Amino acid sequence: MVRVLPDVPAIDREFDYAVPDRLVPPGGSVLVGDVVRVDLHGRRVGGWVTAVGVEPPAGVTVRPVAKVSGRGPSAELLDLAGWAAWRWAGRRVPFVRTASPERVVARLPRAAAGSGQGAPVPVVVDDVARDAFARPRAVVRLPPAADPFPYVLAAAALGNALILTPALGAARALGVRLRRAGVGVALLPRDWAVAAGGATVVGARAAAWAPMEGLAAVLVLDEHDEGYQEERTPTWHAREVVVERARRAGVPCVLVSPCPTLEAQAWGPLLAPSRQAERAGWPVVDVVDRRQEDPGRAGLYSPLLVERLRGAGRVVCVLNRAGRSRLLACARCGELARCEACGASVGQEEPGTLRCRSCATERPALCLACHATVLKNLRAGISRAREELEALAGEPVVEVSASTAGTDLPAARVYVGTEAVLHQVPDAAVVAFLDLDQELLAPRYRAAEQALALIARAARLLGGRAGGGRLVLQTRLPQHEVVAAALHADPGRVAAADRERRRALGNPPFSATATVSGAAAEAYVAALGTPPGVDVLGPRDGAWLLRATDHRTLCDALAATTRPPGRLRVAVDPLR
DNA sequence: CGGACAAGCTGA
DNA sequence: CAGCTTGTCCGG
């Protein structure tokens, strides 16, 4: 008899089944974690074995398992899924799915050896990196131009390591380098079976749930990257998952980032490089104080930036324009979309709503003249920026946005785009933030941290100080700590200022928060009540904000609340 | 989630 | 009251 968790998120219960002899693999047995198919209430669903040799409760008719499909997550990972369901107020199934192979894995291969191509390069481990792994936990501040590979090698030198990168491309590149260094590597999600057989694992967010045989060390690169957080509920964070995994396994865990989050710094000791080493790993910064320019004539491009544009090498301009569009017109009659109250042009910040930038009056997105609901974009921020830049540069300028990801960018010397441009252009001689204030003043509690992360990303395209690249920051807030941090290659300035600000405002990591939204939110909040240590704020726009002293208090309160029927979204640690 | 079954609604 | 929709329950 086995206990089975069906692969149906809404059920979130286990059921007992018998295993017919003919389904027991020859010479083996059905194990915890195995993927099965079972009949449940008139339909056949997938599921996972969560316990074997169980005694079903009296009075239930036990049905046989329909099929034993293959191997699945270990008992440790099933347990971790239970913890994650608590931590992010979700169900176990989404986590167990993430921990499972994409396709059926009938049996595991033997432990992965080195690639065998040529003689393995002896693993020379950097002293600083080895010291980081000699501690149970460490946060390493590594400047953007520095190669993190010594930390990767130091992790792999301890045995089968779990190494996370924010995106799969970086994981693939690390895998190649590790194989060349003679390390047996599994790239998740592709090599699930290899990982389960025993290997050092590299991968992105989902690899936090990789099967590991004899986990020896955990390493998270670019720990600050928001790609580590799942956007859909449960809004789990890969860094938190692997930190917990390392803790449970009693193995060292190292988080690396050019600009470590306050969450990371609250978790473990910060190892910062020498001032000299850190300066070498950040580019030279030009701060352009836009307050000094003639307000009537100041466009998007300062005289200094125009001068940099004339130099040699690739130029990348970043313009994260808040709002979907700046100027709209009716697609049917051509009437400009203007404010009813003051006549100024209105923009569309959220689909379906027009907002006046001058008096903040809002109205539904329809034409005042003919009531058509389709409006077209006359001045998307980036498109206009591109035209102006092309005129200034006197050469073709390529526009880059999230929508051009994965396509071949036209060859050009000058690029302009949203922050997506920093992910799509490999390197540059100049990176300019046309309107850094947009980032600095964003109405999010993480704005400073995120702005610095963006600058660190730009710094990667430029290389270190010796490379001669220039980072141009156009701002009206030249004293802002983010600008100062970039200028002095000292991310600690942002951390220090942000820490005090967040402490004063009770923002994470000095609290644990969750948002509750959806049709059933009101009933859920009512059922939650007012547990000690948890503040219930709102509703605002139909959503409630829960703030607790810590995650234990918050998550215990959420776990004690039964979900009412209806649509409900509970997001623990929302980035907002 | 989605099948089973009950209760409710409609039209002849 | 058949035939259909809608709602609630519950799964081994």
Coordinates of C-alpha atoms (C1' of nucleotides) in Angstrom, one line a residue:
Chain A
M1 CA 0.0 0.0 0.0
V2 CA 1.3 3.5 -0.9
R3 CA 0.1 7.0 -0.2
V4 CA -0.3 9.2 -3.2
L5 CA -0.4 13.0 -3.7
P6 CA -2.5 13.5 -6.9
D7 CA -1.2 16.0 -9.4
V8 CA -4.2 18.2 -8.9
P9 CA -3.4 21.4 -7.1
A10 CA -6.9 22.1 -5.8
I11 CA -7.0 18.7 -4.0
D12 CA -3.9 19.0 -1.9
R13 CA -4.7 15.7 -0.1
E14 CA -3.2 12.3 -0.1
F15 CA -5.0 9.0 -0.9
D16 CA -4.0 5.4 -0.4
Y17 CA -3.6 2.8 -3.2
A18 CA -2.6 -0.7 -3.5
V19 CA 0.4 -1.6 -5.8
P20 CA -0.4 -4.7 -7.8
D21 CA 2.6 -7.1 -8.1
R22 CA 2.7 -6.7 -11.9
L23 CA 3.5 -3.0 -11.5
V24 CA 6.5 -3.5 -9.1
P25 CA 9.6 -2.9 -11.2
P26 CA 11.6 -6.1 -11.6
G27 CA 14.3 -6.4 -9.0
G28 CA 13.1 -3.2 -7.4
S29 CA 10.2 -1.7 -5.5
V30 CA 8.0 1.4 -5.7
L31 CA 9.8 4.2 -3.8
V32 CA 8.8 7.5 -2.2
G33 CA 8.8 10.1 -4.9
D34 CA 7.9 7.8 -7.8
V35 CA 5.5 9.2 -10.4
V36 CA 2.3 7.1 -10.7
R37 CA -1.1 7.3 -12.4
V38 CA -4.1 6.6 -10.3
D39 CA -7.9 6.5 -10.6
L40 CA -9.5 9.3 -8.6
H41 CA -13.2 9.9 -8.4
G42 CA -13.9 8.7 -11.9
R43 CA -10.8 10.1 -13.7
R44 CA -7.2 9.1 -14.1
V45 CA -4.6 11.5 -12.8
G46 CA -0.9 11.6 -12.2
G47 CA 0.6 11.8 -8.8
W48 CA 3.5 11.1 -6.6
V49 CA 4.1 8.4 -4.0
T50 CA 4.6 10.1 -0.7
A51 CA 4.9 7.1 1.6
V52 CA 5.2 3.3 1.2
G53 CA 4.0 0.5 3.5
V54 CA 1.1 2.5 4.7
E55 CA -2.0 1.3 6.6
P56 CA -5.1 2.8 4.9
P57 CA -7.7 4.2 7.3
A58 CA -10.6 1.8 8.1
G59 CA -13.6 1.8 5.9
V60 CA -12.1 3.1 2.6
T61 CA -12.1 1.0 -0.5
V62 CA -8.5 1.0 -1.7
R63 CA -8.1 0.9 -5.5
P64 CA -5.0 -0.2 -7.3
V65 CA -2.4 2.2 -8.7
A66 CA -3.0 2.3 -12.5
K67 CA 0.6 2.7 -13.6
V68 CA 4.0 3.3 -12.1
S69 CA 5.5 5.8 -14.6
G70 CA 9.0 6.5 -13.3
R71 CA 11.2 8.2 -10.8
G72 CA 10.4 11.5 -9.2
P73 CA 11.6 13.8 -6.4
S74 CA 13.3 12.4 -3.3
A75 CA 11.6 12.2 0.1
E76 CA 13.8 15.2 1.1
L77 CA 12.3 17.3 -1.8
L78 CA 8.8 16.2 -1.0
D79 CA 9.4 17.4 2.5
L80 CA 10.9 20.7 1.3
A81 CA 7.7 21.1 -0.9
G82 CA 5.7 20.9 2.3
W83 CA 7.9 23.6 3.9
A84 CA 7.6 25.8 0.7
A85 CA 3.8 25.4 0.7
W86 CA 3.8 26.8 4.2
R87 CA 6.4 29.5 3.5
W88 CA 4.5 30.9 0.4
A89 CA 1.0 30.0 1.5
G90 CA 0.4 27.7 -1.4
R91 CA -0.1 24.0 -2.1
R92 CA 2.5 21.3 -2.4
V93 CA 1.7 20.3 -6.0
P94 CA 3.3 23.2 -7.8
F95 CA 6.5 22.6 -5.9
V96 CA 6.5 18.8 -6.4
R97 CA 5.9 19.4 -10.1
T98 CA 8.9 21.7 -10.3
A99 CA 10.9 19.1 -8.6
S100 CA 9.9 16.4 -11.1
P101 CA 11.4 15.5 -14.4
E102 CA 9.8 16.9 -17.6
R103 CA 9.6 13.5 -19.2
V104 CA 9.4 10.0 -17.7
V105 CA 12.6 8.8 -16.1
A106 CA 12.5 5.1 -15.9
R107 CA 15.9 4.6 -14.2
L108 CA 18.8 6.7 -13.1
P109 CA 22.2 6.7 -14.8
R110 CA 25.4 6.2 -12.9
A111 CA 27.0 9.2 -11.3
A112 CA 28.2 11.7 -13.9
A113 CA 32.0 11.8 -14.4
G114 CA 34.1 14.5 -16.0
S115 CA 33.3 15.2 -19.6
G116 CA 36.3 13.1 -20.7
Q117 CA 37.2 15.4 -23.5
G118 CA 40.9 15.9 -23.2
A119 CA 42.7 15.9 -19.9
P120 CA 40.7 17.5 -17.1
V121 CA 42.1 20.8 -16.0
P122 CA 43.2 20.5 -12.4
V123 CA 40.7 22.4 -10.2
V124 CA 42.6 25.4 -8.8
V125 CA 40.5 26.9 -6.1
D126 CA 40.8 30.6 -5.4
D127 CA 41.6 31.2 -1.7
V128 CA 38.9 33.9 -1.2
A129 CA 36.3 31.7 -2.7
R130 CA 37.4 28.7 -0.6
D131 CA 37.2 30.8 2.5
A132 CA 33.6 31.7 1.6
F133 CA 32.7 28.0 1.5
A134 CA 34.6 27.3 4.7
R135 CA 31.7 29.1 6.5
P136 CA 28.3 27.7 6.9
R137 CA 26.9 30.7 5.1
A138 CA 28.3 33.8 3.4
V139 CA 27.2 36.7 1.2
V140 CA 29.9 37.7 -1.2
R141 CA 29.9 41.2 -2.8
L142 CA 31.6 40.6 -6.1
P143 CA 31.9 43.6 -8.5
P144 CA 30.1 43.3 -11.8
A145 CA 33.1 42.9 -14.0
A146 CA 34.6 40.2 -11.8
D147 CA 34.3 36.6 -12.9
P148 CA 32.4 34.5 -10.4
F149 CA 33.9 31.2 -11.7
P150 CA 36.3 30.8 -8.8
Y151 CA 33.2 30.5 -6.5
V152 CA 31.7 28.0 -8.9
L153 CA 34.9 25.9 -8.8
A154 CA 35.1 26.2 -5.0
A155 CA 31.6 24.9 -4.7
A156 CA 32.2 22.0 -7.1
A157 CA 35.5 21.2 -5.3
L158 CA 33.4 20.2 -2.2
G159 CA 31.4 17.6 -4.1
N160 CA 28.1 17.7 -5.9
A161 CA 27.1 21.4 -5.7
L162 CA 23.9 23.1 -6.5
I163 CA 24.6 26.3 -8.5
L164 CA 21.9 28.8 -9.5
T165 CA 22.1 31.5 -12.1
P166 CA 19.2 34.0 -12.9
A167 CA 18.8 32.8 -16.5
L168 CA 19.4 29.5 -18.3
G169 CA 21.9 30.9 -20.8
A170 CA 24.3 31.7 -18.0
A171 CA 23.8 28.3 -16.5
R172 CA 24.6 26.7 -19.9
A173 CA 27.8 28.7 -20.2
L174 CA 28.8 27.7 -16.6
G175 CA 28.1 24.1 -17.4
V176 CA 30.5 24.2 -20.4
R177 CA 33.3 25.8 -18.3
L178 CA 32.8 23.3 -15.5
R179 CA 32.9 20.3 -17.8
R180 CA 36.2 21.7 -19.2
A181 CA 37.4 21.8 -15.7
G182 CA 36.7 18.1 -15.3
V183 CA 33.5 18.4 -13.2
G184 CA 30.5 16.1 -13.8
V185 CA 27.7 18.5 -14.6
A186 CA 23.9 18.3 -15.0
L187 CA 22.2 21.3 -16.7
L188 CA 18.6 21.6 -15.3
P189 CA 15.9 21.1 -16.4
R190 CA 17.4 19.0 -19.3
D191 CA 19.6 16.7 -17.3
W192 CA 17.2 15.8 -14.4
A193 CA 18.2 12.1 -14.5
V194 CA 21.9 12.9 -14.5
A195 CA 21.4 15.2 -11.5
A196 CA 19.5 12.5 -9.7
G197 CA 22.3 10.0 -10.4
G198 CA 24.8 12.4 -8.8
A199 CA 26.4 15.5 -10.3
T200 CA 27.0 19.1 -9.8
V201 CA 23.9 20.9 -10.9
V202 CA 23.6 24.2 -12.7
G203 CA 20.4 25.9 -13.7
A204 CA 18.0 28.8 -13.2
R205 CA 15.2 29.3 -10.7
A206 CA 13.5 25.9 -11.1
A207 CA 16.9 24.2 -10.4
A208 CA 16.4 25.1 -6.8
W209 CA 14.3 21.9 -6.9
A210 CA 16.8 19.8 -8.7
P211 CA 17.4 16.3 -7.4
M212 CA 20.8 16.1 -5.7
E213 CA 22.7 13.0 -4.7
G214 CA 25.0 13.9 -1.8
L215 CA 24.5 17.7 -1.9
A216 CA 27.8 19.2 -0.7
A217 CA 27.5 23.0 -1.3
V218 CA 25.0 25.6 -2.6
L219 CA 25.9 28.7 -4.6
V220 CA 23.6 31.4 -5.9
L221 CA 25.0 33.8 -8.4
D222 CA 23.5 37.3 -8.8
E223 CA 21.4 36.6 -5.7
H224 CA 19.7 40.0 -6.1
D225 CA 18.2 39.1 -9.5
E226 CA 14.4 39.2 -9.5
G227 CA 14.3 36.3 -11.9
Y228 CA 14.7 34.1 -8.9
Q229 CA 11.2 34.9 -7.7
E230 CA 8.2 33.1 -9.3
E231 CA 5.7 35.7 -10.4
R232 CA 2.7 33.4 -10.3
T233 CA 1.4 32.1 -7.0
P234 CA 2.9 30.5 -5.0
T235 CA 5.5 33.4 -5.3
W236 CA 8.4 31.3 -4.2
H237 CA 12.0 32.6 -4.3
A238 CA 14.7 30.2 -5.4
R239 CA 17.3 31.8 -3.1
E240 CA 15.1 31.1 -0.1
V241 CA 14.5 27.6 -1.2
V242 CA 18.2 26.7 -1.6
V243 CA 19.1 28.5 1.6
E244 CA 16.6 26.2 3.4
R245 CA 17.9 23.2 1.5
A246 CA 21.5 23.9 2.5
R247 CA 20.4 24.4 6.1
R248 CA 18.6 21.1 6.1
A249 CA 21.5 19.3 4.5
G250 CA 24.0 21.0 6.8
V251 CA 26.1 22.2 3.8
P252 CA 27.7 25.6 3.1
C253 CA 25.6 28.1 1.2
V254 CA 27.2 31.2 -0.5
L255 CA 25.2 34.0 -2.1
V256 CA 27.1 36.2 -4.6
S257 CA 26.1 39.5 -6.1
P258 CA 27.5 42.9 -7.1
C259 CA 24.8 44.4 -5.0
P260 CA 23.5 42.0 -2.3
T261 CA 19.9 42.4 -1.2
L262 CA 19.1 43.4 2.4
E263 CA 17.4 40.0 2.7
A264 CA 20.7 38.3 1.9
Q265 CA 22.6 40.6 4.2
A266 CA 20.2 39.9 7.0
W267 CA 20.7 36.2 6.5
G268 CA 24.5 35.9 6.4
P269 CA 27.8 37.7 6.9
L270 CA 28.8 40.0 4.1
L271 CA 32.3 39.4 2.6
A272 CA 33.2 42.6 0.7
P273 CA 36.2 43.0 -1.5
S274 CA 38.9 45.5 -0.8
R275 CA 38.1 49.1 -2.0
Q276 CA 40.7 48.7 -4.7
A277 CA 39.4 45.4 -6.0
E278 CA 35.8 46.7 -6.0
R279 CA 36.7 49.9 -7.8
A280 CA 38.5 47.9 -10.5
G281 CA 35.3 45.9 -11.1
W282 CA 33.0 48.9 -11.8
P283 CA 33.3 51.3 -14.8
V284 CA 34.0 55.0 -14.8
V285 CA 30.8 56.9 -14.2
D286 CA 29.7 60.2 -15.7
V287 CA 27.0 61.8 -13.6
V288 CA 25.0 64.4 -15.7
D289 CA 23.2 66.8 -13.4
R290 CA 20.2 67.7 -15.6
R291 CA 19.2 70.5 -13.2
Q292 CA 22.2 72.5 -14.6
E293 CA 20.7 72.5 -18.2
D294 CA 18.4 75.0 -19.8
P295 CA 15.0 73.6 -18.8
G296 CA 13.5 74.9 -22.0
R297 CA 15.9 73.0 -24.2
A298 CA 16.9 69.9 -22.2
G299 CA 15.7 66.9 -24.2
L300 CA 16.4 63.3 -23.5
Y301 CA 20.1 63.7 -24.5
S302 CA 22.5 65.9 -22.5
P303 CA 25.4 67.6 -24.2
L304 CA 27.8 65.2 -22.5
L305 CA 26.0 62.2 -23.8
V306 CA 26.0 63.6 -27.3
E307 CA 29.7 64.0 -27.0
R308 CA 30.0 60.4 -25.8
L309 CA 27.9 59.4 -28.8
R310 CA 30.5 60.8 -31.1
G311 CA 33.2 58.5 -29.7
A312 CA 34.1 55.1 -30.9
G313 CA 32.4 51.8 -29.8
R314 CA 28.9 50.6 -29.1
V315 CA 26.5 52.9 -27.4
V316 CA 23.5 51.6 -25.4
C317 CA 20.9 54.0 -24.1
V318 CA 18.4 52.8 -21.5
L319 CA 15.0 54.5 -21.1
N320 CA 12.6 52.7 -18.8
R321 CA 9.6 54.8 -19.5
A322 CA 6.9 54.3 -16.9
G323 CA 3.5 54.0 -18.4
R324 CA 2.4 52.3 -21.6
S325 CA 2.4 55.4 -23.8
R326 CA 2.8 59.2 -23.6
L327 CA 0.4 60.4 -26.2
L328 CA -2.7 58.6 -27.6
A329 CA -5.2 59.3 -30.4
C330 CA -8.4 57.6 -31.4
A331 CA -7.8 54.9 -33.9
R332 CA -11.2 55.7 -35.6
C333 CA -11.4 59.5 -35.8
G334 CA -7.9 60.6 -34.9
E335 CA -9.0 62.8 -32.0
L336 CA -6.2 63.2 -29.4
A337 CA -6.9 61.7 -26.1
R338 CA -7.1 64.6 -23.6
C339 CA -8.1 65.3 -20.1
E340 CA -11.8 66.2 -19.5
A341 CA -10.8 68.4 -16.6
C342 CA -7.8 70.4 -17.9
G343 CA -7.3 69.6 -21.5
A344 CA -3.8 68.2 -21.1
S345 CA -2.8 65.0 -22.9
V346 CA -3.5 61.8 -21.1
G347 CA -1.5 58.7 -20.9
Q348 CA -2.3 55.1 -20.4
E349 CA -0.5 53.6 -17.4
E350 CA -2.9 50.6 -17.0
P351 CA -4.9 49.0 -19.8
G352 CA -8.4 50.5 -19.9
T353 CA -7.6 53.7 -17.9
L354 CA -6.4 57.1 -19.1
R355 CA -4.7 59.3 -16.6
C356 CA -3.9 63.0 -16.8
R357 CA -0.3 63.7 -16.0
S358 CA -1.1 67.2 -15.2
C359 CA -4.0 66.9 -12.8
A360 CA -4.2 63.1 -12.2
T361 CA -7.8 62.9 -13.3
E362 CA -8.6 59.4 -14.5
R363 CA -11.2 58.2 -17.0
P364 CA -11.9 55.1 -19.0
A365 CA -10.0 54.6 -22.2
L366 CA -12.4 55.8 -24.9
C367 CA -12.5 58.6 -27.4
L368 CA -14.3 61.7 -26.1
A369 CA -15.4 62.6 -29.7
C370 CA -16.6 59.3 -31.1
H371 CA -16.6 57.0 -28.1
A372 CA -14.5 54.4 -29.8
T373 CA -12.5 52.3 -27.4
V374 CA -9.4 51.6 -29.5
L375 CA -6.7 54.2 -29.0
K376 CA -3.4 54.2 -30.8
N377 CA 0.0 55.1 -29.5
L378 CA 1.5 58.2 -31.0
R379 CA 4.5 58.5 -28.9
A380 CA 5.7 55.4 -27.2
G381 CA 8.6 56.5 -25.1
I382 CA 11.2 54.5 -26.8
S383 CA 10.2 55.1 -30.3
R384 CA 10.5 58.8 -30.0
A385 CA 13.8 58.4 -28.1
R386 CA 15.1 56.4 -31.0
E387 CA 14.1 59.0 -33.6
E388 CA 15.8 61.8 -31.7
L389 CA 18.9 59.7 -31.1
E390 CA 19.1 58.8 -34.8
A391 CA 19.0 62.5 -35.7
L392 CA 21.7 63.3 -33.1
A393 CA 23.9 60.4 -34.1
G394 CA 23.5 60.7 -37.8
E395 CA 23.4 56.9 -38.2
P396 CA 20.9 54.1 -37.7
V397 CA 19.7 53.5 -34.2
V398 CA 18.2 50.1 -33.2
E399 CA 15.3 50.0 -30.8
V400 CA 15.3 47.2 -28.3
S401 CA 12.5 46.1 -26.0
A402 CA 11.3 42.9 -24.3
S403 CA 9.5 42.1 -27.5
T404 CA 12.7 41.9 -29.5
A405 CA 14.1 39.2 -27.1
G406 CA 15.1 36.0 -28.9
T407 CA 15.3 37.7 -32.3
D408 CA 18.5 38.7 -34.1
L409 CA 19.1 42.3 -33.5
P410 CA 20.1 44.3 -36.6
A411 CA 23.8 45.2 -36.4
A412 CA 24.3 48.7 -35.4
R413 CA 26.5 50.8 -33.2
V414 CA 23.8 52.6 -31.3
Y415 CA 21.0 50.9 -29.4
V416 CA 18.2 52.4 -27.4
G417 CA 15.6 50.5 -25.4
T418 CA 14.1 49.6 -22.1
E419 CA 16.2 47.7 -19.6
A420 CA 15.7 44.7 -21.9
V421 CA 18.5 46.3 -24.0
L422 CA 20.9 45.3 -21.2
H423 CA 20.1 41.7 -21.7
Q424 CA 20.2 41.7 -25.5
V425 CA 23.3 43.6 -26.3
P426 CA 26.5 41.7 -25.3
D427 CA 28.9 44.6 -24.6
A428 CA 29.3 48.3 -25.0
A429 CA 31.7 51.3 -24.7
V430 CA 29.0 53.6 -23.4
V431 CA 25.9 52.8 -21.5
A432 CA 23.6 55.7 -20.7
F433 CA 20.6 55.9 -18.4
L434 CA 18.6 58.6 -20.1
D435 CA 16.3 59.1 -17.2
L436 CA 17.7 57.4 -14.1
D437 CA 15.1 59.3 -11.9
Q438 CA 12.4 57.1 -13.3
E439 CA 14.2 54.2 -11.4
L440 CA 15.2 56.2 -8.4
L441 CA 11.7 57.6 -7.8
A442 CA 9.7 54.5 -8.7
P443 CA 7.0 54.0 -6.1
R444 CA 8.3 50.7 -4.8
Y445 CA 10.1 50.1 -1.6
R446 CA 12.9 48.2 -3.5
A447 CA 13.4 51.1 -5.9
A448 CA 16.9 51.9 -4.8
E449 CA 18.0 48.3 -4.8
Q450 CA 16.5 47.7 -8.2
A451 CA 18.1 50.8 -9.7
L452 CA 21.5 49.8 -8.5
A453 CA 20.9 46.3 -9.9
L454 CA 20.2 47.8 -13.2
I455 CA 23.4 49.9 -13.1
A456 CA 25.3 46.7 -12.1
R457 CA 23.9 45.0 -15.2
A458 CA 25.0 47.9 -17.3
A459 CA 28.4 47.7 -15.8
R460 CA 28.7 44.1 -17.0
L461 CA 28.4 45.4 -20.6
L462 CA 31.2 47.9 -20.0
G463 CA 33.7 45.7 -18.1
G464 CA 35.9 47.1 -15.3
R465 CA 37.5 50.4 -14.9
A466 CA 40.5 49.5 -16.9
G467 CA 38.4 48.7 -20.0
G468 CA 37.7 52.4 -20.5
G469 CA 33.9 52.1 -20.8
R470 CA 31.7 54.9 -19.6
L471 CA 28.5 54.7 -17.7
V472 CA 26.5 57.9 -18.1
L473 CA 23.8 58.6 -15.5
Q474 CA 21.4 61.4 -16.4
T475 CA 19.6 62.6 -13.3
R476 CA 18.2 65.5 -11.4
L477 CA 19.1 63.7 -8.2
P478 CA 22.9 63.6 -8.3
Q479 CA 23.2 63.3 -4.6
H480 CA 21.1 60.1 -4.5
E481 CA 22.9 57.2 -2.8
V482 CA 22.4 55.0 -5.9
V483 CA 24.3 57.6 -7.9
A484 CA 26.9 57.9 -5.2
A485 CA 27.3 54.1 -5.0
A486 CA 27.8 53.8 -8.8
L487 CA 30.2 56.7 -8.8
H488 CA 32.3 55.3 -5.9
A489 CA 31.9 51.7 -6.8
D490 CA 30.5 51.2 -3.4
P491 CA 27.1 49.4 -3.2
G492 CA 27.3 49.5 0.6
R493 CA 26.1 53.1 0.4
V494 CA 22.8 51.9 -1.0
A495 CA 22.5 49.1 1.5
A496 CA 23.2 51.4 4.4
A497 CA 20.6 54.1 3.4
D498 CA 18.0 51.6 2.3
R499 CA 18.4 49.6 5.5
E500 CA 17.6 52.6 7.7
R501 CA 14.7 53.7 5.4
R502 CA 13.2 50.2 5.4
R503 CA 13.7 49.8 9.1
A504 CA 11.9 53.1 9.7
L505 CA 9.0 52.1 7.4
G506 CA 8.8 48.5 8.5
N507 CA 9.5 47.2 5.1
P508 CA 11.1 43.8 4.4
P509 CA 13.5 42.4 5.6
F510 CA 12.3 44.1 8.8
S511 CA 8.9 42.6 8.3
A512 CA 7.2 39.8 6.3
T513 CA 4.4 40.9 4.0
A514 CA 1.7 39.3 1.8
T515 CA -1.0 40.6 -0.4
V516 CA -4.4 39.0 -0.6
S517 CA -6.5 39.7 -3.7
G518 CA -9.2 38.2 -5.9
A519 CA -13.0 37.8 -5.4
A520 CA -12.6 35.7 -2.3
A521 CA -10.1 38.0 -0.7
E522 CA -12.6 39.7 1.6
A523 CA -13.8 36.4 3.0
Y524 CA -10.2 35.2 3.4
V525 CA -9.2 38.3 5.4
A526 CA -12.3 37.9 7.5
A527 CA -11.4 34.3 8.2
L528 CA -7.8 35.4 9.0
G529 CA -9.0 37.7 11.7
T530 CA -6.3 39.7 13.6
P531 CA -3.7 37.3 14.7
P532 CA -1.1 38.6 17.1
G533 CA 1.9 40.1 15.3
V534 CA 0.0 40.5 12.0
D535 CA -1.3 43.9 10.8
V536 CA -4.1 43.8 8.2
L537 CA -4.0 46.9 6.0
G538 CA -6.5 47.9 3.3
P539 CA -8.3 47.1 1.2
R540 CA -6.8 49.2 -1.5
D541 CA -8.0 48.5 -5.0
G542 CA -9.6 45.3 -3.7
A543 CA -6.4 44.0 -2.3
W544 CA -5.3 43.7 1.3
L545 CA -1.7 43.9 2.6
L546 CA -0.7 41.7 5.5
R547 CA 2.4 42.7 7.5
A548 CA 3.9 40.6 10.2
T549 CA 7.0 40.9 12.4
D550 CA 8.5 37.8 10.7
H551 CA 7.8 35.0 8.3
R552 CA 7.0 32.5 11.0
T553 CA 4.2 34.7 12.4
L554 CA 2.9 35.5 8.9
C555 CA 3.0 32.0 7.5
D556 CA 1.6 30.4 10.6
A557 CA -1.3 32.8 10.5
L558 CA -1.9 32.1 6.8
A559 CA -1.6 28.3 7.3
A560 CA -4.3 28.5 10.0
T561 CA -6.7 30.2 7.7
T562 CA -9.0 28.0 5.5
R563 CA -9.4 29.3 2.0
P564 CA -12.9 30.2 1.1
P565 CA -14.2 29.1 -2.3
G566 CA -13.7 31.5 -5.2
R567 CA -10.7 33.2 -6.8
L568 CA -8.0 34.0 -4.3
R569 CA -4.4 35.1 -4.7
V570 CA -2.2 35.1 -1.7
A571 CA 1.3 36.4 -2.6
V572 CA 3.9 36.2 0.2
D573 CA 6.9 38.6 -0.2
P574 CA 5.4 40.5 -3.2
L575 CA 8.0 42.6 -4.9
R576 CA 5.6 45.4 -5.9
Chain B
dC1 C1' -9.9 20.0 -10.7
dG2 C1' -13.9 17.8 -12.5
dG3 C1' -17.3 13.9 -12.2
dA4 C1' -21.6 12.7 -9.6
dC5 C1' -25.6 13.8 -8.0
dA6 C1' -29.3 16.8 -6.3
dA7 C1' -31.9 20.7 -6.7
dG8 C1' -33.9 24.2 -9.5
dC9 C1' -35.9 25.9 -13.8
dT10 C1' -38.5 25.6 -18.2
dG11 C1' -41.9 24.3 -21.5
dA12 C1' -45.4 21.2 -23.1
Chain C
dC1 C1' -42.3 15.5 -15.6
dA2 C1' -38.4 15.0 -19.1
dG3 C1' -34.5 17.5 -20.3
dC4 C1' -31.6 20.8 -19.2
dT5 C1' -28.8 24.1 -16.2
dT6 C1' -26.6 25.3 -11.9
dG7 C1' -24.7 24.3 -7.4
dT8 C1' -22.4 21.6 -4.0
dC9 C1' -19.7 17.9 -2.6
dC10 C1' -15.7 15.1 -2.4
dG11 C1' -12.2 12.0 -4.1
dG12 C1' -8.6 6.1 -1.5

